[in-house]
């Protein structure tokens, strides 16, 4: 139960709701326990021949009154106890999602999306059920069992009650034996559900790739294996959980048999009245549910404990990148960036990704980073945005080490266009204004015009109100990139960061975008492998093997032997070849049209 310490703040805030709900539950149970006494009185009066019409009306009125009271009370305890379970579900899921938002890139690299979704759905639901329905079952079973025993003792005496309850110790032993296997198999079931969620999420996210590669059968077989494992875990858990009802029924049936034989003998001897006998049978019958409920309590709380343990593993994670206690939080940033002797590697046992990186981006200026794939270009942006902390050296923004800045202040400095354009399932206008306090239509349109995507948007039937599919699937690659650029521009941050953000646009659109970027009066940091993208930057640095090997303007670097010159000539040759091929295709098409004429 120590796993439930995490939800103590919630329990404290909602303790009055729990108290009121439990009180109403106890009152309803007490009313139901009084009903056998009415039946006992009726049986005794009827057997002795003294049951009058007045007494009959009185007994019926008592039963009707108790029924009405139980109906009203049952409504209130359901609202409070079950309602608290739903409130806990909201509270816990909200806490978990906020925890996700606090964790850094390292955590998400190590955990699959499907597993994290399983935590937010199935695990949260199991904990909420244990603290909603589980609390109700626990209180109900304990109270009904305890007070049924008390009522039996007061009705038929201690000796007779002991005979009636002779099988209870056997039930306690049975429950104790089943607790361990249930918790073990419950944890295995939750892990299998996470695997199933991960498999489903990955296949649905990659459905276009699956169909393009025609590997439906392969993925169906893979899913079938995971689904089969989950099914087996369900059966294993069910086999243990299903032992409760038969065990309780068998043990309670033993109590009935013993007391019926013993009670008949006592009635025959004149030591037990028929009414008391009937009342005791009623109490034994009422105890069947609490006895079954004890099994449900064990099952419910064991699953809740297993799920809470899985959630606590997330709550205990501490991000490797953390905000200092009293961070600097400047309200205005100029966008002055300095990398000073920055070196980085992902782990002590892994090779260096960056070594002794030094550069400076003045406010309002532009800087480009070029290099082969895998040399660490994007890592520079990850470090600048504190997705990871530098291993050595420091990064300064407006003279302040970013490790001393608040995350909010740091992120206000940059408008970022990531290498992979990610759009949310909302309108195009909503995607552009995403993160803003309030969507400004004029500024959204200005941002779209800047990104050269305004004409594409208004050509759509619903314009800016067009809802894009998941991850922007209804848009082309170039449109998604341009919407992402518009989103970054809309932010009006001091520095615009483009991580290979023009790779999916055509050359004409690229030239218009670059012309707009040249008019962009704020800082610009670009990462690209296309010379045409970076050639107008104020400063260009070339990365090779994690080190800066060249630095200068485009004009200077094309005259200098090295990677940049090779890249320039190779892309110039590719451009000339593409132009020649286009001209040849155009001439061929013209000739064909002439022959047809």
XYZ file of C-alpha atoms in Angstrom:
597
model
C 0.000 0.000 0.000
C 3.021 2.287 0.279
C 2.709 2.833 -3.475
C -0.418 4.921 -2.796
C 1.603 7.595 -0.955
C 1.682 9.490 -4.244
C -2.051 10.195 -4.071
C -2.111 11.304 -0.418
C -2.536 14.998 -1.423
C -5.662 14.069 -3.388
C -7.037 11.979 -0.524
C -6.407 14.838 1.884
C -8.210 17.371 -0.318
C -11.193 15.056 -0.808
C -11.354 13.520 2.658
C -14.740 15.126 3.478
C -16.276 13.600 0.349
C -14.909 10.205 1.332
C -16.149 10.604 4.928
C -19.651 11.583 3.826
C -19.818 8.826 1.216
C -18.573 6.166 3.651
C -21.007 7.397 6.317
C -23.942 7.076 3.919
C -22.701 3.626 2.864
C -22.571 2.478 6.495
C -26.066 3.834 7.180
C -27.447 2.021 4.137
C -25.735 -1.197 5.233
C -27.111 -0.763 8.755
C -30.595 -0.363 7.326
C -30.200 -3.512 5.256
C -28.953 -5.389 8.338
C -32.106 -4.399 10.262
C -34.376 -5.985 7.654
C -33.782 -9.593 8.866
C -34.912 -8.475 12.340
C -38.257 -7.430 10.838
C -38.454 -10.791 9.083
C -37.591 -12.548 12.383
C -40.363 -10.682 14.212
C -42.843 -11.466 11.466
C -41.944 -15.181 11.549
C -42.206 -15.363 15.350
C -45.552 -13.522 15.397
C -46.928 -15.645 12.587
C -45.763 -18.935 14.151
C -47.355 -18.072 17.499
C -50.614 -16.844 15.929
C -50.492 -13.313 17.359
C -49.903 -11.461 14.064
C -52.630 -8.787 13.814
C -53.510 -6.494 10.921
C -52.080 -3.519 12.805
C -48.769 -5.305 13.425
C -48.620 -6.401 9.775
C -49.115 -2.804 8.553
C -46.439 -1.665 10.991
C -43.946 -4.260 9.702
C -44.721 -3.391 6.058
C -44.255 0.329 6.824
C -40.858 -0.401 8.372
C -39.746 -2.360 5.299
C -40.996 0.390 2.938
C -39.305 3.120 4.987
C -36.029 1.245 5.081
C -36.251 0.704 1.310
C -36.732 4.433 0.632
C -33.903 5.373 2.995
C -31.568 2.833 1.371
C -32.401 4.132 -2.131
C -31.640 7.749 -1.189
C -28.528 6.830 0.781
C -27.242 4.601 -2.020
C -27.501 7.532 -4.445
C -25.407 9.808 -2.233
C -22.646 7.298 -1.466
C -22.357 6.412 -5.146
C -22.014 10.087 -6.090
C -19.324 10.712 -3.489
C -17.287 7.492 -3.548
C -17.506 6.675 -7.260
C -17.261 10.390 -8.014
C -13.988 10.550 -6.081
C -12.688 7.718 -8.232
C -13.382 9.818 -11.337
C -11.848 12.900 -9.739
C -8.742 10.874 -8.920
C -8.574 9.684 -12.523
C -8.581 13.310 -13.703
C -6.078 14.384 -11.006
C -3.675 11.534 -11.642
C -3.787 11.795 -15.437
C -3.231 15.555 -15.211
C -0.280 15.003 -12.850
C 1.182 12.379 -15.173
C 0.868 14.553 -18.285
C 2.513 17.493 -16.537
C 5.303 15.118 -15.522
C 5.724 14.119 -19.165
C 6.064 17.785 -20.090
C 8.818 18.241 -17.484
C 10.932 15.314 -18.676
C 13.725 15.785 -21.164
C 14.665 14.208 -24.461
C 16.662 11.422 -22.816
C 13.560 10.011 -21.147
C 11.541 9.946 -24.361
C 14.430 8.331 -26.223
C 14.282 5.429 -23.757
C 10.491 4.982 -23.526
C 8.081 4.123 -26.311
C 5.031 6.263 -27.019
C 2.719 3.272 -26.631
C 4.059 2.491 -23.161
C 3.591 6.097 -22.056
C 0.040 6.050 -23.430
C -0.692 2.870 -21.469
C 0.397 4.633 -18.281
C -1.969 7.535 -19.005
C -4.941 5.298 -19.821
C -5.007 1.812 -18.346
C -2.770 2.366 -15.301
C -4.557 5.564 -14.275
C -7.939 3.853 -14.687
C -6.878 0.888 -12.515
C -5.752 3.190 -9.695
C -8.966 5.236 -9.938
C -11.078 2.071 -9.761
C -9.241 0.873 -6.666
C -9.851 4.209 -4.890
C -13.462 4.463 -6.061
C -15.190 1.123 -6.344
C -12.375 -0.486 -4.357
C -12.996 1.755 -1.340
C -16.716 1.069 -1.542
C -16.215 -2.697 -1.692
C -13.705 -2.663 1.154
C -15.911 -0.605 3.507
C -19.043 -2.492 2.518
C -17.515 -5.934 2.959
C -15.833 -5.146 6.291
C -18.889 -3.405 7.755
C -21.411 -5.958 6.513
C -19.292 -8.851 7.744
C -18.597 -7.327 11.155
C -22.151 -6.176 11.838
C -23.702 -9.343 10.445
C -21.659 -11.267 13.003
C -22.749 -8.855 15.761
C -26.413 -9.140 14.762
C -26.146 -12.926 14.653
C -24.589 -13.028 18.148
C -27.334 -10.793 19.578
C -30.021 -12.804 17.776
C -29.015 -16.435 18.410
C -26.194 -16.214 20.953
C -22.455 -16.702 20.826
C -22.420 -20.511 20.537
C -24.925 -20.648 17.715
C -23.147 -17.801 15.880
C -19.797 -19.594 16.135
C -21.356 -22.697 14.593
C -22.823 -20.613 11.758
C -19.478 -18.931 11.072
C -17.284 -22.012 11.416
C -15.960 -21.675 7.845
C -14.681 -18.060 8.092
C -11.077 -18.974 9.095
C -10.852 -21.164 6.002
C -11.905 -18.210 3.847
C -9.220 -15.969 5.382
C -6.530 -18.537 4.586
C -7.785 -18.852 0.994
C -7.661 -15.077 0.411
C -4.151 -14.835 1.871
C -2.922 -17.588 -0.448
C -4.301 -15.860 -3.553
C -2.990 -12.319 -2.897
C 0.594 -12.933 -4.049
C -0.195 -14.621 -7.394
C -2.787 -11.970 -8.232
C -0.310 -9.079 -7.781
C 2.401 -10.846 -9.800
C 0.100 -11.680 -12.677
C -1.521 -8.255 -12.578
C 1.871 -6.582 -13.081
C 2.647 -8.934 -15.970
C -0.763 -8.126 -17.505
C -0.139 -4.362 -17.306
C 3.281 -4.764 -18.963
C 1.730 -6.849 -21.737
C -0.907 -4.151 -22.262
C 1.882 -1.571 -22.668
C 3.523 -3.752 -25.329
C 0.192 -4.091 -27.120
C -0.374 -0.317 -27.030
C 3.132 0.324 -28.368
C 2.677 -2.148 -31.225
C -0.690 -0.625 -32.146
C 0.563 2.956 -31.998
C 3.649 2.255 -34.121
C 1.687 0.417 -36.808
C -1.027 3.060 -37.031
C 1.546 5.881 -37.158
C 3.458 4.078 -39.911
C 0.443 2.840 -41.854
C 1.501 4.678 -45.029
C 4.947 3.082 -44.944
C 3.390 -0.332 -44.301
C 1.130 -0.025 -47.338
C 3.874 1.447 -49.523
C 6.154 -1.513 -48.711
C 3.276 -4.029 -48.954
C 4.175 -5.592 -45.591
C 0.647 -5.845 -44.186
C 1.029 -9.585 -43.577
C 4.309 -9.058 -41.743
C 2.869 -6.388 -39.452
C -0.312 -8.409 -38.895
C 1.827 -11.361 -37.797
C 3.850 -9.125 -35.472
C 0.704 -7.658 -33.938
C -0.789 -11.131 -33.631
C 2.216 -12.247 -31.575
C 1.944 -9.319 -29.149
C -1.837 -9.673 -28.973
C -1.501 -13.394 -28.295
C 0.914 -12.697 -25.440
C -1.529 -10.186 -23.949
C -4.356 -12.708 -24.278
C -2.315 -15.356 -22.481
C -1.504 -12.926 -19.658
C -5.226 -12.110 -19.368
C -6.080 -15.804 -19.103
C -3.341 -16.372 -16.504
C -4.670 -13.493 -14.390
C -8.276 -14.592 -14.854
C -7.507 -18.145 -13.747
C -6.290 -16.878 -10.375
C -8.910 -14.127 -10.025
C -11.713 -16.538 -10.896
C -10.863 -18.744 -7.929
C -12.451 -16.228 -5.543
C -16.127 -16.623 -6.392
C -16.141 -20.439 -6.409
C -14.087 -20.519 -3.202
C -16.410 -18.100 -1.405
C -19.510 -19.874 -2.687
C -18.168 -23.224 -1.553
C -17.121 -21.970 1.879
C -20.356 -20.017 2.461
C -22.350 -23.045 1.301
C -20.545 -25.078 3.936
C -21.734 -22.568 6.551
C -25.331 -22.931 5.330
C -25.218 -26.721 5.496
C -23.680 -26.763 8.971
C -26.115 -24.239 10.425
C -29.223 -25.733 8.798
C -28.425 -29.139 10.328
C -27.456 -27.607 13.666
C -30.386 -25.144 13.677
C -32.951 -27.833 12.885
C -31.686 -29.803 15.851
C -31.873 -26.723 18.125
C -35.440 -25.946 16.983
C -36.417 -29.532 17.640
C -35.014 -29.199 21.161
C -36.872 -25.896 21.639
C -33.635 -23.931 22.102
C -34.027 -21.794 18.964
C -37.116 -20.034 17.611
C -38.150 -20.261 13.983
C -37.790 -16.463 13.629
C -34.232 -16.530 14.932
C -33.427 -19.416 12.609
C -34.842 -17.523 9.587
C -33.005 -14.317 10.592
C -29.700 -16.177 10.877
C -30.165 -17.721 7.441
C -30.845 -14.192 6.134
C -27.634 -12.917 7.739
C -25.633 -15.811 6.312
C -27.141 -15.041 2.921
C -26.268 -11.341 3.318
C -22.699 -12.301 4.187
C -22.173 -14.065 0.849
C -21.672 -10.727 -0.958
C -19.208 -9.322 1.614
C -17.253 -12.576 1.461
C -17.118 -12.392 -2.337
C -16.329 -8.683 -2.031
C -13.260 -9.502 0.066
C -11.913 -11.322 -2.946
C -12.799 -8.381 -5.173
C -11.055 -6.035 -2.743
C -7.889 -8.073 -2.952
C -8.076 -8.299 -6.752
C -8.979 -4.621 -7.186
C -6.332 -3.256 -4.879
C -3.635 -5.591 -6.175
C -4.233 -4.334 -9.714
C -4.318 -0.764 -8.398
C -1.039 -1.299 -6.530
C 0.601 -2.764 -9.655
C -0.570 0.178 -11.761
C 0.422 2.718 -9.111
C 3.878 1.150 -8.929
C 4.259 1.601 -12.700
C 3.130 5.229 -12.438
C 5.486 5.877 -9.537
C 8.370 4.742 -11.702
C 7.543 7.704 -13.955
C 6.996 10.128 -11.086
C 10.373 9.200 -9.601
C 12.248 10.006 -12.804
C 14.303 13.162 -12.541
C 15.174 14.907 -15.824
C 18.853 15.153 -16.595
C 18.223 18.743 -17.740
C 16.709 20.723 -14.870
C 15.919 24.345 -14.206
C 17.907 25.961 -11.387
C 16.035 27.079 -8.266
C 16.210 30.817 -8.934
C 16.659 31.113 -12.696
C 17.269 34.286 -14.621
C 14.085 35.375 -16.369
C 14.727 38.421 -18.559
C 11.509 39.713 -20.089
C 13.256 40.872 -23.258
C 15.931 39.129 -25.296
C 18.198 40.580 -27.975
C 19.140 37.198 -29.429
C 22.900 37.416 -28.881
C 24.207 33.823 -28.905
C 27.712 32.645 -28.006
C 29.062 29.085 -28.065
C 32.257 29.053 -26.004
C 34.446 25.919 -26.113
C 31.398 23.649 -26.294
C 31.971 19.892 -26.343
C 29.302 17.219 -26.041
C 28.758 13.494 -25.938
C 25.590 11.607 -25.041
C 27.261 9.396 -22.443
C 30.656 8.968 -20.834
C 31.186 5.702 -22.697
C 30.215 7.150 -26.084
C 32.432 9.125 -28.499
C 32.391 12.913 -28.693
C 29.725 14.356 -30.977
C 31.016 17.940 -30.787
C 34.504 19.129 -29.850
C 35.498 22.681 -28.895
C 32.774 24.528 -30.811
C 33.138 28.315 -30.789
C 30.985 30.812 -32.655
C 28.913 33.951 -32.083
C 25.624 35.138 -33.555
C 25.100 38.878 -33.194
C 21.528 40.222 -32.868
C 19.912 40.684 -36.262
C 22.607 38.696 -38.083
C 22.457 35.292 -39.752
C 24.604 32.215 -39.217
C 24.539 28.955 -41.173
C 25.906 25.529 -40.245
C 26.689 23.017 -43.002
C 28.228 19.586 -43.004
C 27.695 15.968 -43.894
C 24.926 13.905 -42.336
C 25.724 12.861 -38.770
C 28.487 15.390 -38.028
C 26.508 17.050 -35.202
C 24.662 19.921 -36.877
C 21.307 19.216 -35.239
C 23.065 18.523 -31.934
C 24.059 22.193 -31.865
C 20.364 23.095 -31.854
C 19.565 20.466 -29.224
C 22.175 22.037 -26.958
C 21.012 25.572 -27.706
C 17.446 24.615 -26.724
C 18.702 22.675 -23.652
C 17.303 19.371 -24.775
C 20.670 18.221 -23.473
C 23.255 20.030 -21.387
C 26.761 20.601 -22.698
C 29.433 18.225 -21.455
C 32.084 20.945 -21.499
C 32.058 24.695 -22.165
C 29.068 27.041 -22.055
C 26.355 28.552 -24.215
C 25.406 32.158 -23.570
C 22.243 33.995 -24.585
C 22.531 37.742 -24.057
C 25.490 37.121 -21.774
C 23.719 34.575 -19.527
C 24.590 30.891 -19.397
C 21.455 29.091 -20.598
C 21.789 26.701 -17.642
C 21.026 29.665 -15.397
C 17.985 30.772 -17.403
C 14.386 29.714 -16.919
C 13.091 27.425 -19.639
C 10.364 29.940 -20.451
C 12.849 32.761 -20.993
C 15.086 30.517 -23.105
C 12.266 29.322 -25.348
C 10.945 32.856 -25.798
C 14.228 33.647 -27.541
C 13.765 31.178 -30.393
C 11.245 30.404 -33.082
C 12.174 26.879 -34.145
C 11.446 24.979 -37.340
C 12.473 21.384 -36.698
C 13.929 19.001 -39.250
C 10.744 16.942 -39.125
C 7.716 19.150 -39.652
C 5.104 18.212 -37.063
C 1.583 19.587 -37.297
C -1.271 18.978 -34.874
C -4.761 17.760 -35.726
C -6.314 21.226 -35.782
C -6.937 23.977 -38.327
C -4.088 25.409 -40.370
C -4.638 28.781 -38.695
C -4.550 27.079 -35.300
C -1.288 25.364 -36.197
C 0.331 28.637 -37.212
C -0.817 30.421 -34.042
C -0.029 27.389 -31.901
C 1.405 28.452 -28.550
C 0.049 31.993 -28.818
C -2.284 33.300 -26.137
C -4.864 34.262 -28.731
C -4.987 33.665 -32.445
C -4.559 36.922 -34.389
C -5.945 36.451 -37.895
C -3.947 39.263 -39.530
C -0.682 38.069 -38.008
C -1.453 34.486 -39.032
C -1.942 35.626 -42.629
C 1.249 37.693 -42.524
C 3.181 34.678 -41.224
C 1.719 32.485 -43.984
C 2.690 35.040 -46.625
C 6.204 35.160 -45.215
C 6.411 31.357 -45.460
C 5.049 31.388 -49.048
C 2.084 29.196 -48.117
C -0.765 31.760 -48.057
C -1.813 31.098 -51.683
C -1.906 27.353 -51.078
C -4.113 27.830 -48.025
C -6.700 30.147 -49.579
C -6.954 27.756 -52.543
C -8.323 25.145 -50.136
C -12.094 24.934 -49.723
C -12.062 26.009 -46.072
C -8.933 28.138 -46.218
C -7.320 28.724 -42.853
C -10.122 26.725 -41.199
C -9.019 23.576 -43.004
C -8.374 20.859 -40.419
C -5.225 18.931 -41.201
C -5.085 15.242 -40.353
C -2.874 13.640 -37.734
C 0.693 14.963 -38.104
C -0.552 17.095 -41.011
C -1.074 14.051 -43.238
C -3.450 15.913 -45.591
C -0.704 18.375 -46.604
C 2.300 17.805 -48.828
C 5.817 17.749 -47.372
C 6.546 21.227 -48.694
C 3.286 22.632 -47.347
C 3.969 21.174 -43.907
C 7.437 22.727 -43.868
C 6.093 26.122 -44.868
C 3.297 26.004 -42.276
C 5.982 25.147 -39.692
C 8.032 28.159 -40.835
C 4.926 30.355 -40.558
C 4.369 29.059 -37.016
C 7.921 29.961 -36.013
C 7.661 33.387 -37.669
C 4.301 34.081 -35.959
C 6.050 33.756 -32.603
C 8.087 36.920 -33.346
C 11.079 35.538 -31.457
C 14.438 37.357 -31.570
C 16.082 34.385 -33.316
C 14.568 32.212 -36.036
C 16.068 28.705 -36.093
C 15.748 26.571 -39.235
C 16.911 22.965 -39.045
C 17.083 21.878 -42.689
C 13.650 23.461 -43.003
C 13.662 24.015 -46.791
C 14.533 20.487 -47.890
C 11.003 19.704 -49.156
C 10.305 22.921 -51.089
C 11.048 23.566 -54.745
C 13.816 25.930 -55.835
C 11.468 28.756 -56.812
C 9.652 28.698 -53.470
C 13.009 28.434 -51.733
C 14.259 31.569 -53.480
C 11.156 33.520 -52.381
C 11.547 32.270 -48.819
C 15.229 33.185 -48.754
C 14.402 36.662 -50.039
C 11.969 37.027 -47.141
C 14.596 35.755 -44.719
C 17.036 38.366 -45.961
C 14.460 41.005 -45.097
C 13.933 39.340 -41.749
C 15.396 41.813 -39.295
C 15.878 39.377 -36.460
C 18.575 36.803 -35.863
C 18.679 33.740 -38.089
C 20.371 30.410 -37.407
C 20.203 27.904 -40.257
C 21.271 24.291 -40.622
C 21.294 22.892 -44.117
C 23.127 20.784 -46.677
C 22.067 22.996 -49.584
C 24.418 25.798 -50.585
C 21.539 27.716 -52.154
C 19.929 27.922 -48.705
C 22.934 29.284 -46.789
C 24.846 31.314 -49.369
C 23.428 34.665 -48.223
C 24.174 34.111 -44.531
C 26.456 36.643 -42.841
C 28.632 33.818 -41.549
C 28.895 30.133 -42.461
C 30.608 27.435 -40.426
C 31.464 23.966 -41.707
C 31.333 20.981 -39.353
C 33.409 17.857 -39.950
C 33.762 15.070 -37.395
C 32.212 17.274 -34.718
C 34.685 20.156 -35.240
C 34.549 23.455 -37.070
C 36.925 23.139 -40.014
C 35.916 26.174 -42.078
C 34.354 29.535 -41.358
C 33.501 32.570 -43.479
C 31.104 34.000 -46.047
C 29.901 32.099 -49.092
C 32.223 34.050 -51.404
C 35.233 33.261 -49.238
C 34.453 29.574 -48.722
C 33.919 28.757 -52.418
C 37.478 29.994 -53.011
C 38.882 27.850 -50.205
C 39.736 24.188 -50.674
C 37.559 22.031 -48.485
C 34.149 20.516 -47.953
C 32.149 23.671 -48.741
C 33.830 24.133 -52.123
C 33.208 20.474 -52.998
C 29.571 20.790 -51.938
C 29.124 23.954 -53.976
C 30.577 22.491 -57.192
C 28.652 19.217 -56.795
C 25.334 20.977 -56.298
C 26.103 23.433 -59.110
C 26.749 20.500 -61.455
C 23.517 18.780 -60.302
C 21.584 21.991 -60.971
C 23.056 22.290 -64.477
C 22.269 18.647 -65.267
C 18.689 19.061 -64.009
C 18.278 22.206 -66.112
C 19.607 20.462 -69.219
C 17.291 17.517 -68.681
C 14.338 19.844 -68.238
C 15.225 21.717 -71.443
C 15.574 18.439 -73.339
C 12.225 17.213 -72.106
C 10.658 20.519 -73.116
C 12.127 20.340 -76.623
C 10.961 16.743 -77.032
C 7.455 17.658 -75.949
C 7.398 20.603 -78.384
C 8.563 18.367 -81.227
C 5.844 15.824 -80.477
C 3.215 18.542 -80.496
C 4.554 19.751 -83.876
C 4.309 16.259 -85.390
C 0.754 15.894 -84.142
C -0.132 19.217 -85.730
